[in-house]
mmCIF file of N, CA and C in Angstrom:
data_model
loop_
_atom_site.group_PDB
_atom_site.id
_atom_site.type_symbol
_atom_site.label_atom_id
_atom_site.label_comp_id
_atom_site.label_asym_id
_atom_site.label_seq_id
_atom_site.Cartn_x
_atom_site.Cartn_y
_atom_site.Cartn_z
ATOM 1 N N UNK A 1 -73.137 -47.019 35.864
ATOM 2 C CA UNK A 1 -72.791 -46.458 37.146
ATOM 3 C C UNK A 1 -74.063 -46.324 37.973
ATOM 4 N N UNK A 2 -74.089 -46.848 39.369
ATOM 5 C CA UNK A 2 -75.209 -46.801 40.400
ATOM 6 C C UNK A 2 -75.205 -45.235 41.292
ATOM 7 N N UNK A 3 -75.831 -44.773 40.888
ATOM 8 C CA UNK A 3 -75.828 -43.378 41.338
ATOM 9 C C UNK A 3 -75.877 -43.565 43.447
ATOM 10 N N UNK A 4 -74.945 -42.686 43.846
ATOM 11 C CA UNK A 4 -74.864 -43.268 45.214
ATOM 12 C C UNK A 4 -75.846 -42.694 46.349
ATOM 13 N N UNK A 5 -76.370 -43.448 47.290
ATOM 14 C CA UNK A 5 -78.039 -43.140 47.739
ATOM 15 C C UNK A 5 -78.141 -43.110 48.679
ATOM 16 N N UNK A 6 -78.729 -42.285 49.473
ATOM 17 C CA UNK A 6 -78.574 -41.379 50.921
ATOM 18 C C UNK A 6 -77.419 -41.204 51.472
ATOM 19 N N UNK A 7 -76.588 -40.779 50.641
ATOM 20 C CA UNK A 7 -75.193 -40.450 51.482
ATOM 21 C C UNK A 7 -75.497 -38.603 51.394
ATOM 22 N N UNK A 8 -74.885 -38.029 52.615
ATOM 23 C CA UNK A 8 -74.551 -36.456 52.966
ATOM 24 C C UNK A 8 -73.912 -35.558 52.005
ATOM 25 N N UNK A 9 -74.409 -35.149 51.026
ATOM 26 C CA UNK A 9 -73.475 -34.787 50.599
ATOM 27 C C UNK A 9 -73.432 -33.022 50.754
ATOM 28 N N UNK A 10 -72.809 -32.972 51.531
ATOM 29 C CA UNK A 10 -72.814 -31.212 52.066
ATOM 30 C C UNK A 10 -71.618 -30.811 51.969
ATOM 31 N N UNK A 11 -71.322 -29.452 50.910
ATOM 32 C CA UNK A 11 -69.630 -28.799 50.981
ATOM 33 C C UNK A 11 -69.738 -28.472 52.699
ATOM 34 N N UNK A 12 -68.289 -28.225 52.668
ATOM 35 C CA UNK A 12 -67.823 -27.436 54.085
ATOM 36 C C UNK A 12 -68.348 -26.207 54.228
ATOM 37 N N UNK A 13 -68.540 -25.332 55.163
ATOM 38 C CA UNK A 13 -68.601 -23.999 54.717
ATOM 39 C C UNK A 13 -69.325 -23.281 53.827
ATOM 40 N N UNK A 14 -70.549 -23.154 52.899
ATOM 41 C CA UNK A 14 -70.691 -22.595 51.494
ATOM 42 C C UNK A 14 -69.985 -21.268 51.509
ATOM 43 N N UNK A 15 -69.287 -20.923 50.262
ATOM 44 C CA UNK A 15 -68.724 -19.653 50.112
ATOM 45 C C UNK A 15 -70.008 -18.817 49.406
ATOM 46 N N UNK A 16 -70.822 -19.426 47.977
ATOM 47 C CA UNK A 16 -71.437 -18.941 47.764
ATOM 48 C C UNK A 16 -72.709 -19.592 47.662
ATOM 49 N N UNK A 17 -74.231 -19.387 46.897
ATOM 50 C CA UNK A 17 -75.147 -20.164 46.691
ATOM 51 C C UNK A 17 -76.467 -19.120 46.697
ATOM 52 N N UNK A 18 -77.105 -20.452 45.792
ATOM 53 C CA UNK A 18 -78.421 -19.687 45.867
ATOM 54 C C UNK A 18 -80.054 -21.089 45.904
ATOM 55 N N UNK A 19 -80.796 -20.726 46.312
ATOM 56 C CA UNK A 19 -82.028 -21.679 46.116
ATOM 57 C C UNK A 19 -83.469 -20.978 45.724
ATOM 58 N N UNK A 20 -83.937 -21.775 44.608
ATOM 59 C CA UNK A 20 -85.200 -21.127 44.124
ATOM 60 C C UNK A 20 -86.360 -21.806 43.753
ATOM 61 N N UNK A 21 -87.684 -21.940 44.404
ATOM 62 C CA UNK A 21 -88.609 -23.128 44.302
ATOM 63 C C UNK A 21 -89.365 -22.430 42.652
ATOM 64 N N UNK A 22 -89.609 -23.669 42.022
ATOM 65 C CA UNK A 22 -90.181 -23.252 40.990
ATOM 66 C C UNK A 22 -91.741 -24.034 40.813
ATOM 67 N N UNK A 23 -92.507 -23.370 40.083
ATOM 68 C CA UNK A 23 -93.478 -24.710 39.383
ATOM 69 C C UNK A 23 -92.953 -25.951 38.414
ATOM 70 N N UNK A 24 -93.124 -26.955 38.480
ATOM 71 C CA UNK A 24 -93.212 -28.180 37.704
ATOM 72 C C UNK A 24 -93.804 -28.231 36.146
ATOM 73 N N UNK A 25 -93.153 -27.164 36.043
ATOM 74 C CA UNK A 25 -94.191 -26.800 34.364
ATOM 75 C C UNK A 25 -92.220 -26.614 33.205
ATOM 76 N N UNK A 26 -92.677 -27.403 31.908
ATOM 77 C CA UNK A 26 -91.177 -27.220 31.258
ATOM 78 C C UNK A 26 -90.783 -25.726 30.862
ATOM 79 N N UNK A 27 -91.567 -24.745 30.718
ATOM 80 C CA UNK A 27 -91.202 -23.458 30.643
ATOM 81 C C UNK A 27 -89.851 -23.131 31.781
ATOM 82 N N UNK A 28 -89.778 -23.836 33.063
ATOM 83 C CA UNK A 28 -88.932 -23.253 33.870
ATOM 84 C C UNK A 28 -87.783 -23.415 33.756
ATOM 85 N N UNK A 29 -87.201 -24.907 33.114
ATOM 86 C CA UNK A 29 -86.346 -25.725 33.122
ATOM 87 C C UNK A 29 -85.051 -24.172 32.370
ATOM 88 N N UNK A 30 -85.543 -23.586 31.462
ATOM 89 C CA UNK A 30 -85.025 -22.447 30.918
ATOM 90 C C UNK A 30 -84.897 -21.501 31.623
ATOM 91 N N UNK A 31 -85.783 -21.203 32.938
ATOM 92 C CA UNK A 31 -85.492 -20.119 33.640
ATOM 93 C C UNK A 31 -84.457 -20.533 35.034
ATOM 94 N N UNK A 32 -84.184 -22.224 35.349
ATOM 95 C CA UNK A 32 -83.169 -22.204 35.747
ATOM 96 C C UNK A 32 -82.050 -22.751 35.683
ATOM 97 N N UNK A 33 -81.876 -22.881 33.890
ATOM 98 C CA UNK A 33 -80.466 -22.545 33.699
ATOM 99 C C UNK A 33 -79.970 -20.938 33.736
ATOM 100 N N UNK A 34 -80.690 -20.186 33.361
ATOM 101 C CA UNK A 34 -80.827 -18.545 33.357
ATOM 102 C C UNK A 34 -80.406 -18.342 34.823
ATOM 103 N N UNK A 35 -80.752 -18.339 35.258
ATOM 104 C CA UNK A 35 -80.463 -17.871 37.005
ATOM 105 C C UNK A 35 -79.158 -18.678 37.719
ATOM 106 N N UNK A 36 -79.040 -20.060 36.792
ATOM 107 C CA UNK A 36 -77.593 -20.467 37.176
ATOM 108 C C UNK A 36 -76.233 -20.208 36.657
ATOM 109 N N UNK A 37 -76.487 -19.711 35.657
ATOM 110 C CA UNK A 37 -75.757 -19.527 34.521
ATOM 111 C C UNK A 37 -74.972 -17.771 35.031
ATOM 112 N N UNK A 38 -76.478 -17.128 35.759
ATOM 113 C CA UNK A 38 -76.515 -15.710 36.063
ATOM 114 C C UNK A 38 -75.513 -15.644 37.334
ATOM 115 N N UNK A 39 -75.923 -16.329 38.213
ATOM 116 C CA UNK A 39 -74.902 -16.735 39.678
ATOM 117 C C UNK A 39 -73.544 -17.144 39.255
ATOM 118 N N UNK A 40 -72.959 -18.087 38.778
ATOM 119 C CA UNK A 40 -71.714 -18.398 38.111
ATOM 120 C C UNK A 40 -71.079 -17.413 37.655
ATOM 121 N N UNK A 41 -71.902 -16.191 36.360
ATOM 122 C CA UNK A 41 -71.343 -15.486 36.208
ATOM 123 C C UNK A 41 -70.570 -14.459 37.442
ATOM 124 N N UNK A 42 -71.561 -13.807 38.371
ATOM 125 C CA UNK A 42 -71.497 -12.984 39.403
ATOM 126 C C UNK A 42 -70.488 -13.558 40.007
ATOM 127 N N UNK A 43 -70.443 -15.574 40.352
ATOM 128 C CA UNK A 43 -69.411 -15.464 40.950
ATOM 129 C C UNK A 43 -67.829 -15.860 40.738
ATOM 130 N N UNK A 44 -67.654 -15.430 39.316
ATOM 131 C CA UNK A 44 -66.365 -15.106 38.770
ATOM 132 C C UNK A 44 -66.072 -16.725 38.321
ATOM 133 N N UNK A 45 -66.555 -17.764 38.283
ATOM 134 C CA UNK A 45 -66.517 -19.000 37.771
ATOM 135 C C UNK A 45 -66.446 -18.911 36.141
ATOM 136 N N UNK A 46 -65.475 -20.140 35.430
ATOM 137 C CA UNK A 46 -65.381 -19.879 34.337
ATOM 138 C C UNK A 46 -65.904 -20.992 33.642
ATOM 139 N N UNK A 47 -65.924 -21.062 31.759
ATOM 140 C CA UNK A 47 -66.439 -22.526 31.253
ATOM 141 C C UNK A 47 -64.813 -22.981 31.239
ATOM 142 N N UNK A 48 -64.821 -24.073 30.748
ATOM 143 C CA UNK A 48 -65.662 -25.187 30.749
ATOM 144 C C UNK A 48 -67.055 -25.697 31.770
ATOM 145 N N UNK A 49 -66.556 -25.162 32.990
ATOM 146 C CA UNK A 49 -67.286 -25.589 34.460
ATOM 147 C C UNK A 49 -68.707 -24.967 34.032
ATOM 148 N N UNK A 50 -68.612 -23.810 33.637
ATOM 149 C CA UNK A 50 -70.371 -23.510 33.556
ATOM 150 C C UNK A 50 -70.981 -23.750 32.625
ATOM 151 N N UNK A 51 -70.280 -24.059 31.861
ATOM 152 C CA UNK A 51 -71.353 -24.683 30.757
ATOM 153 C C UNK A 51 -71.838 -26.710 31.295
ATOM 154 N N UNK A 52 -70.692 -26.949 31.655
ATOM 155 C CA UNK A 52 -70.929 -28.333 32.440
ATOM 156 C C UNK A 52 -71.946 -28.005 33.724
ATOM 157 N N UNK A 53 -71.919 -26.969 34.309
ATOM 158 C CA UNK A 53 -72.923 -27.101 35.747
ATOM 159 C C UNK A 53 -74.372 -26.433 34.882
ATOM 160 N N UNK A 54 -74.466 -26.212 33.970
ATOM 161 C CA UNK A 54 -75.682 -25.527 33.880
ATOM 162 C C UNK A 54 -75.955 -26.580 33.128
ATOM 163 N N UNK A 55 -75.755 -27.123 32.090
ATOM 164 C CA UNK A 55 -76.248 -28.434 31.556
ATOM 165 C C UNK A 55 -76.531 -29.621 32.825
ATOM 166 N N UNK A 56 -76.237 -29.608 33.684
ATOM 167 C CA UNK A 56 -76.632 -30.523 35.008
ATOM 168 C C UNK A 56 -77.538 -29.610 35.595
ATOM 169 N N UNK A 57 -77.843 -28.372 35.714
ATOM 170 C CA UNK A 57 -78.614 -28.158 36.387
ATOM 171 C C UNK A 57 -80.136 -28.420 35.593
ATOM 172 N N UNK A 58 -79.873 -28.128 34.060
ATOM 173 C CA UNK A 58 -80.946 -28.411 33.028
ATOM 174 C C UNK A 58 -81.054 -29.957 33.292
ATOM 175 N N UNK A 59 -80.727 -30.830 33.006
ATOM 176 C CA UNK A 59 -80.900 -32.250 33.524
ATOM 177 C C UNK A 59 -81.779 -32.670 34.701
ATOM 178 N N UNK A 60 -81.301 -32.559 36.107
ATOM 179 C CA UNK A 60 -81.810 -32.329 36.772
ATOM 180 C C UNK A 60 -83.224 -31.585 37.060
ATOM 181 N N UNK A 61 -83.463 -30.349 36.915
ATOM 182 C CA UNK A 61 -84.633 -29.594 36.773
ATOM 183 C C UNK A 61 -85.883 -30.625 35.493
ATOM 184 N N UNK A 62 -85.022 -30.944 34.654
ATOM 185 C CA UNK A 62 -86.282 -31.747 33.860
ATOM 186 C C UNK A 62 -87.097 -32.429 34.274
ATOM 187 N N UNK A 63 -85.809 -33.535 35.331
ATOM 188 C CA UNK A 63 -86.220 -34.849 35.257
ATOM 189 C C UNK A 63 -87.262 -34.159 36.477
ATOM 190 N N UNK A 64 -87.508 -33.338 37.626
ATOM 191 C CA UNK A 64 -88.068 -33.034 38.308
ATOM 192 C C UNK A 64 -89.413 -32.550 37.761
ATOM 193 N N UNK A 65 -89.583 -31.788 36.619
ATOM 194 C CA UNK A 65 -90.726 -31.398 35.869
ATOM 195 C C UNK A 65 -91.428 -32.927 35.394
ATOM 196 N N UNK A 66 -90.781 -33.673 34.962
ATOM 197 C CA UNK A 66 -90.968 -34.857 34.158
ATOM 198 C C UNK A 66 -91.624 -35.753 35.317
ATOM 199 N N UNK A 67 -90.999 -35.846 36.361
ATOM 200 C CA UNK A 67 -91.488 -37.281 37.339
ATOM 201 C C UNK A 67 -91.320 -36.801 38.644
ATOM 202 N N UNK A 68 -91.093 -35.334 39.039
ATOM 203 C CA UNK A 68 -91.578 -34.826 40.563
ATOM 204 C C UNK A 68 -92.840 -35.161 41.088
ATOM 205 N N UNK A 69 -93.388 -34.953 42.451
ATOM 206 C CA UNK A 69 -94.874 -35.062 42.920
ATOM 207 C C UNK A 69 -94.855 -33.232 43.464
ATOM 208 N N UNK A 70 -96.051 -33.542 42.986
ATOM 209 C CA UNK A 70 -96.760 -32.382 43.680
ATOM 210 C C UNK A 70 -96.763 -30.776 42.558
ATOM 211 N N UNK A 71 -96.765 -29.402 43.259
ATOM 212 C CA UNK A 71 -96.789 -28.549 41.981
ATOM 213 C C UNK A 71 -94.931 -28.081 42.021
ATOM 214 N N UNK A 72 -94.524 -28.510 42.812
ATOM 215 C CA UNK A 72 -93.494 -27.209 43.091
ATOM 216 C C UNK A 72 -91.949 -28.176 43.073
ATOM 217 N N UNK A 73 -91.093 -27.505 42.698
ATOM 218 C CA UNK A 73 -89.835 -28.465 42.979
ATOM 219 C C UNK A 73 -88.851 -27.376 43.462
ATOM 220 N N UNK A 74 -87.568 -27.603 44.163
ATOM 221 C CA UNK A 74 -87.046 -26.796 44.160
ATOM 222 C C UNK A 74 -85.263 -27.328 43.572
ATOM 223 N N UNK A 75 -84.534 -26.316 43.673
ATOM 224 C CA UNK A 75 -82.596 -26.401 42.860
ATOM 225 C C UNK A 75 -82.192 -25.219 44.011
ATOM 226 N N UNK A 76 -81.343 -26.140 44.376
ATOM 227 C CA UNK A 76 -80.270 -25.333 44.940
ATOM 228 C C UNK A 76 -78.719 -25.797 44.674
ATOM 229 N N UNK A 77 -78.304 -24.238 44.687
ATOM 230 C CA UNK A 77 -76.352 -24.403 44.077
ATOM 231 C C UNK A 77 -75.747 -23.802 45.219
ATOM 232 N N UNK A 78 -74.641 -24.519 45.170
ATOM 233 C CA UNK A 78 -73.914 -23.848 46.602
ATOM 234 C C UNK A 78 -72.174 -24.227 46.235
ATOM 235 N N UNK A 79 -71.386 -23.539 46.616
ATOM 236 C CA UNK A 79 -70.113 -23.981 46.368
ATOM 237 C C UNK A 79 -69.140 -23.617 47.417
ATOM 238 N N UNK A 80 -68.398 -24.548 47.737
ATOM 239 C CA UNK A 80 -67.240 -24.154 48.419
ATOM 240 C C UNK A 80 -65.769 -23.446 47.526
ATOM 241 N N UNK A 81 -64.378 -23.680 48.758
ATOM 242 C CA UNK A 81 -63.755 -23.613 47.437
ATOM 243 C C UNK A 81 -62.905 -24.717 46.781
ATOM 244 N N UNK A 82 -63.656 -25.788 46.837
ATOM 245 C CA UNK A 82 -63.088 -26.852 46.130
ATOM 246 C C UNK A 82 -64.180 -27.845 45.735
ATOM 247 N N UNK A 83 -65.551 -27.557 45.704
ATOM 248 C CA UNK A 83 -66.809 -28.052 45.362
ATOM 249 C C UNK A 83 -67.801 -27.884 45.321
ATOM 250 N N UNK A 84 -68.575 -27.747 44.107
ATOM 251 C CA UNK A 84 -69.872 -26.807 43.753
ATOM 252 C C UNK A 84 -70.862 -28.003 43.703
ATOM 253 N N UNK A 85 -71.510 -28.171 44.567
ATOM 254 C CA UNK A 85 -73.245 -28.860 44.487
ATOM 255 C C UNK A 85 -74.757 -28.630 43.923
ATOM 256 N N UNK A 86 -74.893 -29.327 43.066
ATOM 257 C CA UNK A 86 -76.868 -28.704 43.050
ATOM 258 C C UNK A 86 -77.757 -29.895 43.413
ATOM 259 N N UNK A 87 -78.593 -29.446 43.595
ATOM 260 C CA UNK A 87 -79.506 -30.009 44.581
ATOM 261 C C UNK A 87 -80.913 -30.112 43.723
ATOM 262 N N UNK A 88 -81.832 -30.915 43.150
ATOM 263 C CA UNK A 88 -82.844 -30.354 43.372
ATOM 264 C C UNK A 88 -83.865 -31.479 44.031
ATOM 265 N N UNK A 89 -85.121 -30.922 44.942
ATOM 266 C CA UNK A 89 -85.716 -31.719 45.362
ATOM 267 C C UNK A 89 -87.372 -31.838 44.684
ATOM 268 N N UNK A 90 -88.093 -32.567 44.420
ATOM 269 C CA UNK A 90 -89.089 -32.742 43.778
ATOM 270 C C UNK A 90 -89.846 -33.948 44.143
ATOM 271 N N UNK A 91 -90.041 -34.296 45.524
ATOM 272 C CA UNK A 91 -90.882 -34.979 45.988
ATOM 273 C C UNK A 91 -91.301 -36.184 45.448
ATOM 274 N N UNK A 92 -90.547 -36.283 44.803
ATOM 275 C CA UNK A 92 -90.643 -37.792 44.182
ATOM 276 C C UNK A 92 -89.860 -38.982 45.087
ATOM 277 N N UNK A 93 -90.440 -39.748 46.104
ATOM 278 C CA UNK A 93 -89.780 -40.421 46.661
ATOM 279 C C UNK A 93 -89.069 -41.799 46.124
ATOM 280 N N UNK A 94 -89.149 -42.039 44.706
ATOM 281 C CA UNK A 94 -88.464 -42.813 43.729
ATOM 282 C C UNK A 94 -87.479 -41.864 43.548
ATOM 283 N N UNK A 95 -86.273 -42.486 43.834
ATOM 284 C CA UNK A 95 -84.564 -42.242 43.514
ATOM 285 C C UNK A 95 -84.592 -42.199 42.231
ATOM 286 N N UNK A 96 -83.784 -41.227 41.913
ATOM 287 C CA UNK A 96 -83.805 -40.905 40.008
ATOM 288 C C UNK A 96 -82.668 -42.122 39.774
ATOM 289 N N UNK A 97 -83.310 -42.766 38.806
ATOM 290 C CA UNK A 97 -82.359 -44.020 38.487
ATOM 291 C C UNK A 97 -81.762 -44.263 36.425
ATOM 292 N N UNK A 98 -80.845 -44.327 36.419
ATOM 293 C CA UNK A 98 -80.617 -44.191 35.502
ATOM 294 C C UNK A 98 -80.679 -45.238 34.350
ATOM 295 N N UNK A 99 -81.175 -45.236 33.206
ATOM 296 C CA UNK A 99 -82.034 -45.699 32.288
ATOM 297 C C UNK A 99 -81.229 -45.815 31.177
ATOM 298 N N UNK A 100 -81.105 -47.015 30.407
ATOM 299 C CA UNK A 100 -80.741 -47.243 29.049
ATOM 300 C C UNK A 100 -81.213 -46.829 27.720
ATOM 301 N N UNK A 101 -81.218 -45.834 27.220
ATOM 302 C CA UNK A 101 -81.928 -45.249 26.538
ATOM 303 C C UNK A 101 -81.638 -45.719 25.023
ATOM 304 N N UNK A 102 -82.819 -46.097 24.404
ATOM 305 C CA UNK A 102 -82.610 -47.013 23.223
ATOM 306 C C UNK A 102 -82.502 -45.616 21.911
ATOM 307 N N UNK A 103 -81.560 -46.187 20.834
ATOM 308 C CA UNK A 103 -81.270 -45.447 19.804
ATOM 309 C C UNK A 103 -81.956 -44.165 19.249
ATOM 310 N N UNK A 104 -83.382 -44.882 19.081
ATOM 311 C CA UNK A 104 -84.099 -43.670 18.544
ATOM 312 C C UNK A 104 -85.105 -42.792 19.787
ATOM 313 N N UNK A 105 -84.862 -43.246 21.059
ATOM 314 C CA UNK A 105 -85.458 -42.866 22.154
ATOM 315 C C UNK A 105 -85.077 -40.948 22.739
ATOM 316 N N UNK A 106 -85.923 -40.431 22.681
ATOM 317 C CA UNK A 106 -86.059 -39.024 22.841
ATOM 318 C C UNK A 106 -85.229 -38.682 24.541
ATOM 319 N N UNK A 107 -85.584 -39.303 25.448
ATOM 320 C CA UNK A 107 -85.373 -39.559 26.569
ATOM 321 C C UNK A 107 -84.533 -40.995 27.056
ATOM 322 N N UNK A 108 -83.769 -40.269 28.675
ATOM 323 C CA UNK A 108 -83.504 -41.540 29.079
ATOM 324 C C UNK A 108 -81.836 -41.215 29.334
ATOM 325 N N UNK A 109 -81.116 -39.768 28.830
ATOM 326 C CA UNK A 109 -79.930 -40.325 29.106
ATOM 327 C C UNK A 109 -79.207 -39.083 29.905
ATOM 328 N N UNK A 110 -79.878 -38.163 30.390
ATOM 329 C CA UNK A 110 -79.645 -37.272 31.132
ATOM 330 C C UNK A 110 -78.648 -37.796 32.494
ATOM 331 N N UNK A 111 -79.326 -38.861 32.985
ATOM 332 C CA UNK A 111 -78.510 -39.442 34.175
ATOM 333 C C UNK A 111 -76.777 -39.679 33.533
ATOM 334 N N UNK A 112 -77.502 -40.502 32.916
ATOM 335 C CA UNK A 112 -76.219 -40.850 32.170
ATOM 336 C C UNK A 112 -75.389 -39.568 31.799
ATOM 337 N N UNK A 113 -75.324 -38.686 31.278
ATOM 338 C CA UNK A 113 -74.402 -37.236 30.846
ATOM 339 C C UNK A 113 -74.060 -36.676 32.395
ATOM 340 N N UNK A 114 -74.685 -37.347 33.203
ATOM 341 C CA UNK A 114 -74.470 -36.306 34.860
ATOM 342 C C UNK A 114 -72.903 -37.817 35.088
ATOM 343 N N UNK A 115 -73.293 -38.142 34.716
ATOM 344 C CA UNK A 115 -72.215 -39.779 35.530
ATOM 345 C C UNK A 115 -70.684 -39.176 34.455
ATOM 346 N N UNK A 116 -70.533 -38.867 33.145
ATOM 347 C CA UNK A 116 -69.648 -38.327 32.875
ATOM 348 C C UNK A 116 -69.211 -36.742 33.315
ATOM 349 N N UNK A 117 -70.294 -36.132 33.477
ATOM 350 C CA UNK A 117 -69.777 -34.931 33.536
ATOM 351 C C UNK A 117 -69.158 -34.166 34.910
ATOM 352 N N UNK A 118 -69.594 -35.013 36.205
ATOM 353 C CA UNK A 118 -69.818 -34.639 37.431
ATOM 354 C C UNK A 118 -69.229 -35.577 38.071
ATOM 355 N N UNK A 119 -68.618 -35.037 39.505
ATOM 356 C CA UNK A 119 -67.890 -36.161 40.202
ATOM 357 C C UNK A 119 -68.433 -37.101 40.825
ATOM 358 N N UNK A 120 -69.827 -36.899 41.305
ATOM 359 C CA UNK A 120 -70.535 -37.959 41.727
ATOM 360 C C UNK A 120 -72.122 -37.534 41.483
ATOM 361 N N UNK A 121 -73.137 -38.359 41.889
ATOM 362 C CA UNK A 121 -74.395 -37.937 41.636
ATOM 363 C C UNK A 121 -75.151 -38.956 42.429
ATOM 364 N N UNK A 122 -76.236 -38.895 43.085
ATOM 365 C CA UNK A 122 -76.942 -39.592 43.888
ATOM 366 C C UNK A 122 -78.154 -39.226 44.492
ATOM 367 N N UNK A 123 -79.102 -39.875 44.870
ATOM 368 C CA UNK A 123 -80.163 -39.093 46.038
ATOM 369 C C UNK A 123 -80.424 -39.623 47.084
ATOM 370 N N UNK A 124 -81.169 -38.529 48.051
ATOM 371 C CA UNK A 124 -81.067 -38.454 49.022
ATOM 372 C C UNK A 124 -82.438 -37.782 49.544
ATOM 373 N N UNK A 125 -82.775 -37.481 51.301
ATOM 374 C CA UNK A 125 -83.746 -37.444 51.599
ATOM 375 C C UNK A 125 -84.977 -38.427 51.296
ATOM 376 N N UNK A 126 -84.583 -39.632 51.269
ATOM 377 C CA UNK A 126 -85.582 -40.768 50.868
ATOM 378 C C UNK A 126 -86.019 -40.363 49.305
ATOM 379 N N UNK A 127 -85.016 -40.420 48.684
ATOM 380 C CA UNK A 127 -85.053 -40.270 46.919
ATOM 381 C C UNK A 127 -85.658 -38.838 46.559
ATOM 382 N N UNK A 128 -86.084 -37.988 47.377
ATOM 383 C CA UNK A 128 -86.572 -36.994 46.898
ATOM 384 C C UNK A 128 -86.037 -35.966 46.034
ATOM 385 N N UNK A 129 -84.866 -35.691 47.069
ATOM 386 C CA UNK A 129 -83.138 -34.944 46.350
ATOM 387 C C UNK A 129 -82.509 -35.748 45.285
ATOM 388 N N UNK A 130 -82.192 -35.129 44.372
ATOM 389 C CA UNK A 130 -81.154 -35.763 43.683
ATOM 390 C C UNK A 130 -80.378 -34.400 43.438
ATOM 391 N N UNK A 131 -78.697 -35.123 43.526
ATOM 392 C CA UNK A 131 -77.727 -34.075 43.490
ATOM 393 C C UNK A 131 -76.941 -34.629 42.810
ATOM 394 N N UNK A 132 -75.614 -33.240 42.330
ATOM 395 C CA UNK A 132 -74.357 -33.772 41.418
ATOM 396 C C UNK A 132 -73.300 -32.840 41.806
ATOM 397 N N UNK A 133 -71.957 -33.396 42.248
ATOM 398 C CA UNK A 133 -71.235 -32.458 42.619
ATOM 399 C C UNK A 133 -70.357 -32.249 41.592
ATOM 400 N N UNK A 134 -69.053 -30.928 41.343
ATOM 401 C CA UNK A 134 -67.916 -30.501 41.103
ATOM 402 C C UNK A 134 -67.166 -30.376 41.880
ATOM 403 N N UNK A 135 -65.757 -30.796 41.058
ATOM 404 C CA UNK A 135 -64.674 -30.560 41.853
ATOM 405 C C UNK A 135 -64.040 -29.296 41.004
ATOM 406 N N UNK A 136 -63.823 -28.188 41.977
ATOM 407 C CA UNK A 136 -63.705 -27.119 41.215
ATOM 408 C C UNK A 136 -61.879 -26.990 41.533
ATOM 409 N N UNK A 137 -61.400 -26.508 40.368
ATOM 410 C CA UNK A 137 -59.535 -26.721 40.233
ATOM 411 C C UNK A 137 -59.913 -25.019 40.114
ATOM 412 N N UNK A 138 -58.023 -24.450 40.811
ATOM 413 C CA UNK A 138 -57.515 -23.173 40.636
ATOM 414 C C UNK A 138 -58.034 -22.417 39.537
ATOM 415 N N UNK A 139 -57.983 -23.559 38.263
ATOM 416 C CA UNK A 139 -58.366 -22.277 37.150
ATOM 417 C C UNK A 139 -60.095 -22.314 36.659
ATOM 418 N N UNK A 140 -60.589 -22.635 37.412
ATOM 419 C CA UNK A 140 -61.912 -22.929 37.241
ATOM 420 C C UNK A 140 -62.468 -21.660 37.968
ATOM 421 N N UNK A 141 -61.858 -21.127 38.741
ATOM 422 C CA UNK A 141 -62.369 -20.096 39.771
ATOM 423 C C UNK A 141 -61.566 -18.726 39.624
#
């Protein structure tokens, strides 16, 4: 799957959301599933969905520690009520592209787990953003 590239992808409206710039260091990658995991809870969202959005938000946040520019990256979550987005941007103007990851290979398939788990995924802002949306159903909320 070709992850889809500079398209808009903005909910209507946000009902809820949050954004938090971090350092580029792997210690964080843990502090923001913690803070996403923490928001979801607060906002009455249930699993399956949060355990699926926080494993994308861990994905994401890596690959930004892993191959961002500069010190700082940032994640932002936002949801309507029929679609939850994260965002993160990390100055990497190479589009996160997704990689065949060979058998005994440590890395490589994160993209890949976002293409099953999420309704779409792509970047944007001249590759800097990369995002993954949900489609959030009645009993998800």
């Amino acid at each position: 799957m070709t992850p889809i590239t500079d398209v808009t992808a903005q909910p209507q409206q946000p009902l809820q959301g949050f954004e938090v710039a971090f350092l580029r260091q792997p210690v964080h990658v843990a502090h923001m599933r913690h803070i996403t995991a923490a928001h979801l809870c607060r906002w009455g969202l249930r699993p399956p969905l949060t355990e699926n959005v926080v494993l994308a938000v861990s994905e994401l946040v890596t690959n930004a520690v892993l191959y961002g520019h500069g010190p700082e990256a940032a994640l932002r979550v936002r949801f309507t009520t029929d679609t939850l987005l994260i965002e993160v941007n990390d100055e990497n103007p190479a589009p996160a592209a997704m990689s065949h990851a060979g058998e005994d290979d440590e890395r490589g398939r994160g993209l890949f787990l976002l293409s099953g788990l999420t309704r779409d995924w792509g970047a944007r802002d001249g590759g800097t953003t990369t995002w993954c949306s949900f489609v959030l159903s009645e009993d998800q909320r």
